[in-house]
Amino acid sequence: MIDSMEAMRIISRSRGEAIVVACMTAKDEWHHVSTLHQLDFLYIGSMGKASSVGLGLALAKPQRKVILIDADGSLLMNLGSLVTIANMAPGNLIHFVMENGIYRITGGQPIPNAGKLSFSGLAKEAGYRQVYDFDEAASVEKKIDIIMKQTGPTFVCVKSPSVSECSPYTSPRLDAKIVREFRSTLSNVH
């Protein structure tokens, strides 16, 4: 199992100038490791929609990598997005899923079929070009540069321990000012 903050640090060190979409608990943790906040889209309140937002950004900005940091509970809310992403086949999208087997942000309730479901298997069958499954940080560290350079869509499942308490990290809530700043940054990047 990989501590989710350690996984975030590994992703952050290798992101380059990629756009990062993170939601729910991931957004809180990402906020503490990111060094390019102007290219981060962090939000809460729309569980299951990060994959759709990431796809939209990848299609709108095909010349720039888009890293999506999702969670197993969130992805379960919108499994159809896997098929849509594979169908649209954005070569610049890397979809990370932090699999801890619980709805962490809502109090730690177990997700349906926890531990029996293969998110990587779902992504592979949906048609993602590359699919990875990691349960130790050293393996992620060893493959991260290859993952970042491959043509996607790429799916990376990171197995992390279940914790019932909510994240100790917090980040700013998405508000109109943050949206304006993100939109302004995107209009100036190629």
Short mmCIF file of C-alpha atoms in Angstrom, two decimals:
data_model
loop_
_atom_site.label_atom_id
_atom_site.label_comp_id
_atom_site.label_asym_id
_atom_site.label_seq_id
_atom_site.Cartn_x
_atom_site.Cartn_y
_atom_site.Cartn_z
CA MET A 1 0.00 0.00 0.00
CA ILE A 2 1.13 3.52 -0.82
CA ASP A 3 0.39 6.51 1.38
CA SER A 4 -1.67 8.85 -0.82
CA MET A 5 0.46 11.87 0.13
CA GLU A 6 3.59 10.01 -0.99
CA ALA A 7 1.91 9.21 -4.29
CA MET A 8 0.97 12.90 -4.68
CA ARG A 9 4.59 13.93 -4.06
CA ILE A 10 5.83 11.51 -6.74
CA ILE A 11 3.28 12.82 -9.24
CA SER A 12 4.09 16.44 -8.37
CA ARG A 13 7.84 15.96 -8.90
CA SER A 14 7.19 14.60 -12.40
CA ARG A 15 4.26 16.72 -13.56
CA GLY A 16 6.26 19.29 -15.51
CA GLU A 17 3.77 21.95 -16.60
CA ALA A 18 0.78 19.66 -16.77
CA ILE A 19 -2.69 20.80 -15.84
CA VAL A 20 -3.87 18.90 -12.76
CA VAL A 21 -7.51 18.18 -11.93
CA ALA A 22 -8.06 16.88 -8.41
CA CYS A 23 -11.28 16.49 -6.50
CA MET A 24 -12.58 15.44 -3.13
CA THR A 25 -9.81 14.36 -0.70
CA ALA A 26 -7.18 14.39 -3.47
CA LYS A 27 -7.61 18.14 -3.89
CA ASP A 28 -6.74 18.75 -0.25
CA GLU A 29 -3.59 16.66 -0.43
CA TRP A 30 -2.58 17.94 -3.86
CA HIS A 31 -2.78 21.55 -2.67
CA HIS A 32 0.04 20.81 -0.20
CA VAL A 33 2.45 19.25 -2.71
CA SER A 34 1.83 21.27 -5.88
CA THR A 35 4.24 23.98 -6.95
CA LEU A 36 2.14 25.20 -9.91
CA HIS A 37 -1.15 26.19 -8.28
CA GLN A 38 -2.08 28.32 -11.29
CA LEU A 39 -2.39 25.09 -13.35
CA ASP A 40 -4.37 23.21 -10.69
CA PHE A 41 -8.13 22.79 -10.83
CA LEU A 42 -9.16 21.67 -7.33
CA TYR A 43 -12.80 21.29 -6.40
CA ILE A 44 -15.30 19.53 -4.17
CA GLY A 45 -19.01 18.95 -4.29
CA SER A 46 -19.20 17.06 -7.55
CA MET A 47 -18.20 13.52 -6.67
CA GLY A 48 -17.72 11.48 -9.82
CA LYS A 49 -17.20 14.35 -12.21
CA ALA A 50 -13.41 14.76 -12.09
CA SER A 51 -12.98 12.30 -14.96
CA SER A 52 -15.39 14.30 -17.13
CA VAL A 53 -13.68 17.60 -16.27
CA GLY A 54 -10.26 16.07 -16.96
CA LEU A 55 -11.46 14.77 -20.33
CA GLY A 56 -12.84 18.18 -21.26
CA LEU A 57 -9.58 19.92 -20.41
CA ALA A 58 -7.52 17.27 -22.26
CA LEU A 59 -9.63 17.79 -25.38
CA ALA A 60 -9.52 21.60 -25.05
CA LYS A 61 -5.73 21.70 -24.51
CA PRO A 62 -4.36 18.77 -26.57
CA GLN A 63 -0.83 20.18 -26.57
CA ARG A 64 -0.58 20.04 -22.76
CA LYS A 65 -0.57 17.04 -20.42
CA VAL A 66 -3.61 16.79 -18.18
CA ILE A 67 -3.26 14.79 -14.98
CA LEU A 68 -6.47 13.71 -13.34
CA ILE A 69 -6.30 12.65 -9.69
CA ASP A 70 -9.47 10.75 -8.93
CA ALA A 71 -10.59 8.40 -6.15
CA ASP A 72 -12.18 4.98 -6.29
CA GLY A 73 -15.43 6.19 -4.71
CA SER A 74 -15.64 9.14 -7.09
CA LEU A 75 -14.95 7.01 -10.13
CA LEU A 76 -17.70 4.57 -9.10
CA MET A 77 -20.15 7.47 -9.33
CA ASN A 78 -19.38 7.91 -13.05
CA LEU A 79 -17.98 4.63 -14.44
CA GLY A 80 -19.29 5.50 -17.89
CA SER A 81 -16.58 8.15 -18.13
CA LEU A 82 -13.99 5.38 -18.59
CA VAL A 83 -15.63 4.32 -21.84
CA THR A 84 -16.05 7.93 -22.97
CA ILE A 85 -12.40 8.73 -22.26
CA ALA A 86 -11.22 5.62 -24.09
CA ASN A 87 -13.48 6.45 -27.04
CA MET A 88 -12.22 10.04 -27.29
CA ALA A 89 -8.65 8.77 -26.73
CA PRO A 90 -6.94 11.98 -25.59
CA GLY A 91 -3.24 11.26 -25.92
CA ASN A 92 -2.44 13.85 -23.25
CA LEU A 93 -4.57 12.47 -20.40
CA ILE A 94 -3.18 10.55 -17.41
CA HIS A 95 -5.90 9.32 -15.05
CA PHE A 96 -4.69 8.44 -11.55
CA VAL A 97 -7.13 6.70 -9.21
CA MET A 98 -6.32 6.51 -5.51
CA GLU A 99 -7.91 3.24 -4.43
CA ASN A 100 -8.46 2.98 -0.70
CA GLY A 101 -11.75 1.05 -0.68
CA ILE A 102 -13.73 3.75 1.12
CA TYR A 103 -15.62 6.98 0.56
CA ARG A 104 -12.98 8.84 2.53
CA ILE A 105 -14.37 12.36 2.36
CA THR A 106 -17.84 11.39 3.57
CA GLY A 107 -16.66 9.52 6.64
CA GLY A 108 -15.00 6.29 5.55
CA GLN A 109 -17.93 4.14 4.44
CA PRO A 110 -16.74 1.17 2.33
CA ILE A 111 -17.27 1.41 -1.41
CA PRO A 112 -19.36 -1.36 -2.99
CA ASN A 113 -17.33 -4.51 -3.70
CA ALA A 114 -14.22 -3.05 -2.05
CA GLY A 115 -11.16 -5.22 -2.58
CA LYS A 116 -12.88 -7.39 -5.19
CA LEU A 117 -13.15 -4.86 -8.00
CA SER A 118 -10.29 -4.15 -10.42
CA PHE A 119 -10.32 -0.51 -11.47
CA SER A 120 -7.36 -1.20 -13.76
CA GLY A 121 -9.33 -4.07 -15.28
CA LEU A 122 -12.26 -1.75 -15.94
CA ALA A 123 -9.98 0.83 -17.59
CA LYS A 124 -8.28 -1.81 -19.72
CA GLU A 125 -11.60 -3.26 -20.89
CA ALA A 126 -12.92 0.24 -21.56
CA GLY A 127 -10.00 0.78 -23.95
CA TYR A 128 -7.36 2.91 -22.21
CA ARG A 129 -4.04 2.64 -24.10
CA GLN A 130 -1.90 2.06 -21.01
CA VAL A 131 -3.00 0.70 -17.65
CA TYR A 132 -0.93 0.41 -14.47
CA ASP A 133 -1.65 -0.95 -11.01
CA PHE A 134 0.68 -0.05 -8.13
CA ASP A 135 0.78 -1.02 -4.48
CA GLU A 136 4.24 0.25 -3.53
CA ALA A 137 5.84 3.69 -3.86
CA ALA A 138 9.11 2.37 -5.29
CA SER A 139 7.24 0.94 -8.29
CA VAL A 140 5.48 4.24 -8.95
CA GLU A 141 8.77 6.11 -8.63
CA LYS A 142 10.43 3.71 -11.08
CA LYS A 143 7.70 4.06 -13.75
CA ILE A 144 6.50 7.67 -13.32
CA ASP A 145 8.73 9.22 -16.00
CA ILE A 146 7.62 6.60 -18.54
CA ILE A 147 3.97 7.15 -17.60
CA MET A 148 4.31 10.92 -18.05
CA LYS A 149 5.83 10.55 -21.53
CA GLN A 150 3.47 7.94 -22.99
CA THR A 151 0.64 8.68 -25.34
CA GLY A 152 -2.61 8.21 -23.46
CA PRO A 153 -5.14 7.88 -22.32
CA THR A 154 -3.25 6.28 -19.46
CA PHE A 155 -4.84 4.85 -16.32
CA VAL A 156 -2.88 4.45 -13.09
CA CYS A 157 -4.43 2.79 -10.04
CA VAL A 158 -2.58 3.51 -6.80
CA LYS A 159 -3.55 1.25 -3.90
CA SER A 160 -3.51 3.20 -0.66
CA PRO A 161 -4.51 2.20 2.87
CA SER A 162 -8.04 2.73 4.08
CA VAL A 163 -8.35 5.41 6.67
CA SER A 164 -11.70 6.25 8.17
CA GLU A 165 -10.95 9.81 9.18
CA CYS A 166 -11.06 12.64 6.68
CA SER A 167 -7.83 14.09 5.38
CA PRO A 168 -5.94 16.33 7.82
CA TYR A 169 -5.09 18.55 4.85
CA THR A 170 -7.33 21.30 3.64
CA SER A 171 -7.24 23.53 0.60
CA PRO A 172 -9.24 26.53 -0.50
CA ARG A 173 -12.76 25.86 -1.66
CA LEU A 174 -13.45 26.45 -5.34
CA ASP A 175 -14.98 29.88 -5.72
CA ALA A 176 -15.52 32.39 -8.51
CA LYS A 177 -12.09 34.00 -8.01
CA ILE A 178 -10.25 30.66 -8.30
CA VAL A 179 -12.26 29.76 -11.42
CA ARG A 180 -11.44 33.15 -13.03
CA GLU A 181 -7.73 32.77 -12.27
CA PHE A 182 -7.65 29.21 -13.63
CA ARG A 183 -9.53 30.25 -16.78
CA SER A 184 -7.16 33.18 -17.28
CA THR A 185 -4.12 30.91 -16.90
CA LEU A 186 -5.53 28.39 -19.37
CA SER A 187 -6.23 31.07 -21.96
CA ASN A 188 -2.54 32.05 -21.82
CA VAL A 189 -1.00 28.56 -22.03
CA HIS A 190 -0.52 26.48 -25.14
#
